[in-house]
Coordinates of N, CA and C in Angstrom, one line a residue:
X175 N -60.2 -13.0 -104.6 CA -60.1 -13.9 -105.7 C -59.7 -13.2 -107.0
X176 N -60.4 -12.1 -107.3 CA -60.1 -11.3 -108.5 C -58.7 -10.7 -108.4
X177 N -58.3 -10.3 -107.2 CA -57.0 -9.7 -107.0 C -55.9 -10.8 -107.3
X178 N -56.1 -12.0 -106.9 CA -55.2 -13.1 -107.2 C -55.0 -13.4 -108.6
X179 N -56.2 -13.3 -109.4 CA -56.1 -13.5 -110.8 C -55.3 -12.4 -111.5
X180 N -55.5 -11.2 -111.1 CA -54.8 -10.0 -111.6 C -53.3 -10.2 -111.4
X181 N -53.0 -10.6 -110.1 CA -51.6 -10.8 -109.8 C -50.9 -11.9 -110.6
X182 N -51.7 -13.0 -110.8 CA -51.2 -14.1 -111.6 C -50.9 -13.7 -113.0
X183 N -51.9 -13.0 -113.6 CA -51.7 -12.5 -114.9 C -50.5 -11.5 -115.1
X184 N -50.3 -10.7 -114.1 CA -49.2 -9.8 -114.1 C -47.9 -10.5 -114.1
X185 N -47.8 -11.6 -113.2 CA -46.6 -12.4 -113.2 C -46.3 -13.0 -114.5
X186 N -47.4 -13.6 -115.1 CA -47.2 -14.3 -116.4 C -46.8 -13.2 -117.5
X187 N -47.3 -12.0 -117.4 CA -47.0 -11.0 -118.4 C -45.5 -10.6 -118.2
X188 N -45.0 -10.5 -117.0 CA -43.6 -10.1 -116.8 C -42.7 -11.2 -117.3
X189 N -43.1 -12.5 -117.0 CA -42.2 -13.6 -117.5 C -42.2 -13.7 -119.0
X190 N -43.3 -13.4 -119.6 CA -43.4 -13.4 -121.1 C -42.5 -12.3 -121.7
X191 N -42.6 -11.2 -121.1 CA -41.7 -10.0 -121.6 C -40.3 -10.4 -121.4
X192 N -39.9 -10.9 -120.2 CA -38.5 -11.3 -120.0 C -38.0 -12.3 -121.0
X193 N -38.9 -13.3 -121.2 CA -38.5 -14.4 -122.2 C -38.3 -13.8 -123.6
X194 N -39.2 -13.0 -124.0 CA -39.1 -12.4 -125.4 C -37.8 -11.5 -125.5
X195 N -37.6 -10.8 -124.4 CA -36.4 -9.9 -124.4 C -35.1 -10.7 -124.5
X196 N -35.0 -11.8 -123.7 CA -33.8 -12.5 -123.8 C -33.6 -13.2 -125.1
X197 N -34.7 -13.7 -125.7 CA -34.6 -14.4 -127.0 C -34.2 -13.4 -128.0
X198 N -34.6 -12.1 -127.9 CA -34.2 -11.1 -128.9 C -32.7 -10.8 -128.7
X199 N -32.2 -10.9 -127.5 CA -30.7 -10.6 -127.3 C -29.8 -11.7 -127.8
X200 N -30.3 -13.0 -127.9 CA -29.5 -14.1 -128.4 C -29.2 -13.9 -129.9
X201 N -30.1 -13.5 -130.7 CA -29.9 -13.3 -132.1 C -28.8 -12.3 -132.4
X202 N -28.8 -11.1 -131.8 CA -27.8 -10.2 -132.1 C -26.4 -10.7 -131.7
X203 N -26.3 -11.4 -130.6 CA -25.1 -11.9 -130.1 C -24.5 -13.0 -131.1
X204 N -25.4 -13.9 -131.6 CA -25.0 -14.9 -132.5 C -24.6 -14.2 -133.8
X205 N -25.4 -13.2 -134.3 CA -25.0 -12.5 -135.5 C -23.7 -11.8 -135.4
X206 N -23.4 -11.2 -134.2 CA -22.2 -10.5 -134.0 C -21.0 -11.5 -134.1
X207 N -21.2 -12.7 -133.5 CA -20.1 -13.7 -133.5 C -19.9 -14.2 -134.9
X208 N -21.0 -14.4 -135.7 CA -20.8 -14.8 -137.1 C -20.1 -13.7 -137.9
X209 N -20.5 -12.5 -137.7 CA -19.8 -11.4 -138.4 C -18.3 -11.3 -138.1
X210 N -18.0 -11.5 -136.8 CA -16.6 -11.5 -136.4 C -15.8 -12.6 -137.1
X211 N -16.4 -13.8 -137.1 CA -15.8 -14.9 -137.8 C -15.6 -14.7 -139.3
X212 N -16.6 -14.1 -139.9 CA -16.5 -13.8 -141.4 C -15.4 -12.8 -141.6
X213 N -15.4 -11.8 -140.7 CA -14.4 -10.7 -140.9 C -13.0 -11.2 -140.8
X214 N -12.8 -12.2 -139.9 CA -11.4 -12.8 -139.7 C -11.0 -13.8 -140.8
X215 N -11.9 -14.2 -141.6 CA -11.6 -15.2 -142.6 C -10.7 -14.6 -143.7
X216 N -9.6 -15.3 -143.9 CA -8.6 -14.8 -144.9 C -8.8 -15.5 -146.3
X217 N -8.6 -14.8 -147.3 CA -8.7 -15.3 -148.7 C -7.5 -16.1 -149.0
X218 N -7.7 -17.4 -149.2 CA -6.5 -18.3 -149.5 C -6.1 -18.3 -151.0
X219 N -6.9 -17.6 -151.8 CA -6.6 -17.5 -153.3 C -5.9 -16.2 -153.6
X220 N -4.7 -16.3 -154.1 CA -4.0 -15.0 -154.4 C -4.7 -14.3 -155.5
X221 N -4.7 -13.0 -155.4 CA -5.3 -12.1 -156.5 C -4.3 -12.0 -157.6
X222 N -4.6 -12.6 -158.7 CA -3.8 -12.5 -159.9 C -4.7 -12.6 -161.1
X223 N -4.2 -12.4 -162.3 CA -5.0 -12.4 -163.5 C -5.8 -13.7 -163.7
X224 N -5.3 -14.8 -163.4 CA -6.0 -16.1 -163.6 C -7.2 -16.2 -162.6
X225 N -7.0 -15.7 -161.4 CA -8.0 -15.8 -160.4 C -9.2 -14.8 -160.8
X226 N -8.8 -13.6 -161.1 CA -9.8 -12.6 -161.5 C -10.6 -13.1 -162.7
X227 N -9.9 -13.7 -163.7 CA -10.6 -14.1 -164.9 C -11.5 -15.3 -164.6
X228 N -11.1 -16.2 -163.7 CA -12.0 -17.3 -163.2 C -13.2 -16.7 -162.5
X229 N -12.9 -15.7 -161.7 CA -14.0 -15.0 -160.9 C -15.0 -14.4 -161.9
X230 N -14.5 -13.8 -162.9 CA -15.3 -13.1 -163.9 C -16.3 -14.2 -164.6
X231 N -15.7 -15.3 -164.9 CA -16.5 -16.4 -165.5 C -17.6 -16.8 -164.6
X232 N -17.3 -17.0 -163.3 CA -18.3 -17.3 -162.3 C -19.4 -16.3 -162.1
X233 N -18.9 -15.0 -162.1 CA -19.8 -13.9 -162.0 C -20.8 -13.9 -163.2
X234 N -20.3 -14.1 -164.4 CA -21.1 -14.0 -165.6 C -22.1 -15.1 -165.6
X235 N -21.7 -16.3 -165.1 CA -22.7 -17.5 -165.0 C -23.7 -17.3 -164.0
X236 N -23.4 -16.8 -162.8 CA -24.3 -16.9 -161.6 C -24.8 -15.5 -161.1
X237 N -24.1 -14.4 -161.4 CA -24.3 -13.2 -160.7 C -24.8 -12.1 -161.6
X238 N -24.4 -12.1 -162.8 CA -24.6 -11.0 -163.8 C -26.1 -10.7 -163.9
X239 N -27.0 -11.7 -164.0 CA -28.4 -11.4 -164.2 C -29.0 -10.5 -163.2
X240 N -28.5 -10.6 -162.0 CA -29.1 -9.7 -160.9 C -28.2 -8.4 -160.7
X241 N -26.9 -8.6 -160.7 CA -26.0 -7.5 -160.3 C -25.6 -6.7 -161.6
X242 N -25.9 -7.2 -162.7 CA -25.6 -6.4 -164.0 C -24.2 -6.7 -164.5
X243 N -24.0 -6.5 -165.8 CA -22.8 -6.8 -166.4 C -21.6 -6.1 -165.8
X244 N -21.7 -4.9 -165.2 CA -20.6 -4.2 -164.6 C -20.7 -4.2 -163.1
X245 N -21.6 -5.0 -162.5 CA -21.7 -5.1 -161.1 C -22.4 -3.9 -160.4
X246 N -23.2 -3.2 -161.1 CA -23.8 -2.0 -160.6 C -25.1 -2.2 -159.9
X247 N -25.6 -3.5 -159.9 CA -26.9 -3.8 -159.3 C -28.0 -3.6 -160.1
X248 N -27.8 -3.5 -161.4 CA -28.8 -3.1 -162.4 C -29.2 -4.3 -163.4
X249 N -29.0 -5.5 -162.9 CA -29.3 -6.6 -163.8 C -30.8 -6.8 -164.0
X250 N -31.2 -7.3 -165.2 CA -32.6 -7.5 -165.4 C -33.3 -8.7 -164.7
X251 N -32.4 -9.6 -164.2 CA -33.0 -10.8 -163.5 C -33.3 -10.7 -162.1
X252 N -33.1 -9.5 -161.5 CA -33.4 -9.3 -160.0 C -34.9 -9.5 -159.8
X253 N -35.2 -10.1 -158.6 CA -36.6 -10.2 -158.3 C -37.3 -8.9 -158.2
X254 N -38.6 -8.9 -158.4 CA -39.3 -7.6 -158.4 C -39.2 -6.9 -157.1
X255 N -39.1 -5.6 -157.1 CA -39.0 -4.8 -155.9 C -37.7 -5.1 -155.0
X256 N -36.7 -5.7 -155.6 CA -35.4 -5.9 -155.0 C -34.3 -5.2 -155.8
X257 N -33.5 -4.5 -155.1 CA -32.4 -3.9 -155.7 C -31.1 -4.5 -155.3
X258 N -30.4 -5.3 -156.1 CA -29.2 -6.0 -155.7 C -28.1 -5.0 -155.4
X259 N -27.2 -5.4 -154.6 CA -26.1 -4.5 -154.2 C -25.3 -4.0 -155.4
X260 N -24.9 -2.8 -155.4 CA -23.9 -2.2 -156.4 C -22.6 -2.6 -155.9
X261 N -21.9 -3.4 -156.6 CA -20.6 -4.0 -156.2 C -19.4 -3.1 -156.5
X262 N -19.6 -2.0 -157.1 CA -18.5 -1.1 -157.5 C -18.5 0.2 -156.7
X263 N -19.6 0.5 -155.9 CA -19.6 1.8 -155.2 C -18.7 1.7 -153.9
X264 N -18.6 2.8 -153.3 CA -17.7 2.8 -152.1 C -18.4 2.2 -150.8
X265 N -19.7 2.0 -150.9 CA -20.4 1.4 -149.7 C -20.6 -0.1 -149.8
X266 N -20.1 -0.8 -148.9 CA -20.3 -2.2 -148.8 C -21.4 -2.5 -147.8
X267 N -22.5 -3.1 -148.3 CA -23.7 -3.3 -147.5 C -23.5 -4.4 -146.5
X268 N -22.7 -5.4 -146.8 CA -22.7 -6.6 -145.9 C -21.3 -6.9 -145.4
X269 N -20.4 -5.9 -145.3 CA -19.0 -6.1 -144.9 C -18.1 -5.9 -146.0
X270 N -16.9 -5.5 -145.7 CA -16.0 -5.1 -146.8 C -14.7 -6.0 -146.8
X271 N -14.5 -6.9 -145.9 CA -13.3 -7.7 -145.9 C -13.6 -8.9 -146.9
X272 N -12.5 -9.5 -147.4 CA -12.7 -10.6 -148.3 C -13.5 -11.7 -147.6
X273 N -13.3 -12.0 -146.3 CA -14.1 -13.0 -145.6 C -15.5 -12.6 -145.5
X274 N -15.9 -11.4 -145.3 CA -17.3 -11.0 -145.2 C -18.0 -11.1 -146.6
X275 N -17.2 -10.7 -147.6 CA -17.8 -10.9 -149.0 C -18.0 -12.4 -149.3
X276 N -17.0 -13.2 -149.0 CA -17.1 -14.6 -149.2 C -18.3 -15.2 -148.5
X277 N -18.5 -14.8 -147.2 CA -19.6 -15.3 -146.4 C -20.9 -14.9 -146.9
X278 N -21.0 -13.6 -147.4 CA -22.2 -13.1 -147.9 C -22.6 -13.9 -149.2
X279 N -21.7 -14.2 -150.0 CA -22.0 -15.0 -151.2 C -22.4 -16.4 -150.8
X280 N -21.6 -17.0 -149.9 CA -21.9 -18.4 -149.6 C -23.2 -18.6 -148.8
X281 N -23.5 -17.7 -147.9 CA -24.7 -17.8 -147.0 C -25.9 -17.1 -147.6
X282 N -25.7 -16.2 -148.5 CA -26.8 -15.4 -149.1 C -27.2 -14.3 -148.2
X283 N -28.2 -13.5 -148.6 CA -28.7 -12.3 -147.9 C -30.2 -12.4 -147.9
X284 N -30.8 -12.3 -146.8 CA -32.3 -12.4 -146.8 C -32.8 -11.8 -145.5
X285 N -34.1 -11.8 -145.4 CA -35.0 -12.0 -146.5 C -35.3 -10.8 -147.3
X286 N -34.9 -9.6 -146.8 CA -35.2 -8.4 -147.5 C -34.5 -8.3 -148.9
X287 N -33.3 -8.8 -149.0 CA -32.6 -8.6 -150.3 C -32.7 -9.8 -151.2
X288 N -33.2 -10.9 -150.8 CA -33.5 -12.0 -151.7 C -32.3 -12.5 -152.5
X289 N -31.1 -12.6 -151.8 CA -30.0 -13.3 -152.5 C -29.9 -14.6 -151.9
X290 N -30.1 -15.6 -152.7 CA -30.0 -17.0 -152.2 C -28.6 -17.4 -151.8
X291 N -28.5 -18.4 -150.9 CA -27.2 -18.9 -150.6 C -26.6 -19.6 -151.8
X292 N -25.3 -19.5 -152.0 CA -24.7 -20.2 -153.1 C -23.9 -21.4 -152.6
X293 N -24.0 -21.7 -151.3 CA -23.3 -22.8 -150.6 C -23.8 -24.1 -151.3
X294 N -22.8 -24.9 -151.7 CA -23.1 -26.1 -152.4 C -23.3 -26.0 -153.9
X295 N -23.5 -24.8 -154.4 CA -23.7 -24.6 -155.8 C -22.5 -24.0 -156.5
X296 N -21.8 -23.2 -155.7 CA -20.5 -22.7 -156.2 C -19.4 -23.1 -155.2
X297 N -18.4 -23.8 -155.7 CA -17.4 -24.3 -154.8 C -16.6 -23.2 -154.1
X298 N -16.1 -23.4 -152.9 CA -15.4 -22.4 -152.2 C -14.2 -21.7 -153.0
X299 N -13.4 -22.5 -153.7 CA -12.3 -21.8 -154.4 C -12.9 -20.8 -155.5
X300 N -14.0 -21.2 -156.1 CA -14.6 -20.4 -157.1 C -15.2 -19.1 -156.4
X301 N -15.8 -19.3 -155.2 CA -16.3 -18.1 -154.5 C -15.1 -17.1 -154.2
X302 N -13.9 -17.7 -153.8 CA -12.8 -16.8 -153.5 C -12.3 -16.1 -154.8
X303 N -12.3 -16.8 -156.0 CA -12.0 -16.1 -157.2 C -13.1 -15.0 -157.5
X304 N -14.3 -15.3 -157.2 CA -15.4 -14.3 -157.4 C -15.1 -13.1 -156.5
X305 N -14.6 -13.3 -155.3 CA -14.3 -12.2 -154.4 C -13.2 -11.3 -155.1
X306 N -12.2 -12.0 -155.6 CA -11.1 -11.3 -156.3 C -11.6 -10.5 -157.5
X307 N -12.5 -11.1 -158.2 CA -13.1 -10.4 -159.4 C -13.9 -9.2 -158.9
X308 N -14.7 -9.4 -157.9 CA -15.5 -8.2 -157.4 C -14.6 -7.1 -157.0
X309 N -13.5 -7.4 -156.3 CA -12.6 -6.4 -155.9 C -12.0 -5.7 -157.1
X310 N -11.8 -6.4 -158.2 CA -11.2 -5.8 -159.4 C -12.2 -4.8 -160.1
X311 N -13.4 -4.9 -159.8 CA -14.4 -4.0 -160.4 C -14.4 -2.6 -159.8
X312 N -13.8 -2.4 -158.6 CA -13.8 -1.1 -157.9 C -13.0 -0.1 -158.8
X313 N -13.5 1.1 -158.9 CA -12.7 2.1 -159.6 C -11.3 2.4 -159.0
X314 N -11.2 2.0 -157.7 CA -9.9 2.3 -157.0 C -9.0 1.0 -157.1
X315 N -9.4 -0.1 -157.7 CA -8.6 -1.3 -157.7 C -7.4 -1.0 -158.6
X316 N -6.3 -1.7 -158.2 CA -5.1 -1.6 -159.0 C -5.3 -2.3 -160.3
X317 N -5.2 -1.6 -161.4 CA -5.4 -2.3 -162.7 C -4.1 -2.6 -163.3

């Protein structure tokens, strides 16, 4: 009888481990597909002075308090113990294509980095202008 109980518990344990293991694999696959879709997304807004200026206005209104006036991630409005991304350094934390930057702004970054989604609060064309402005902040951007 005791042997049957031990065997039963062993089977339940193996099934539980298999279920948890498969559930853990689904998330990376979904995340990978989402990242690929973001990477493939093309910016429909041409980079020009008007777009960059519109992006700067959006940045000043919504992003400056956390990312800082120059985009260095040093804004005074960032949540405690959170360091917003430096938008002018060579390292892109959440993808470097226009589509990845757009998706990061639209979907937000969490929970570790505490950047809320801007979906529904900033219109898509304004997010694309913001992408163009962020690109213009880079020291290697064509001025």
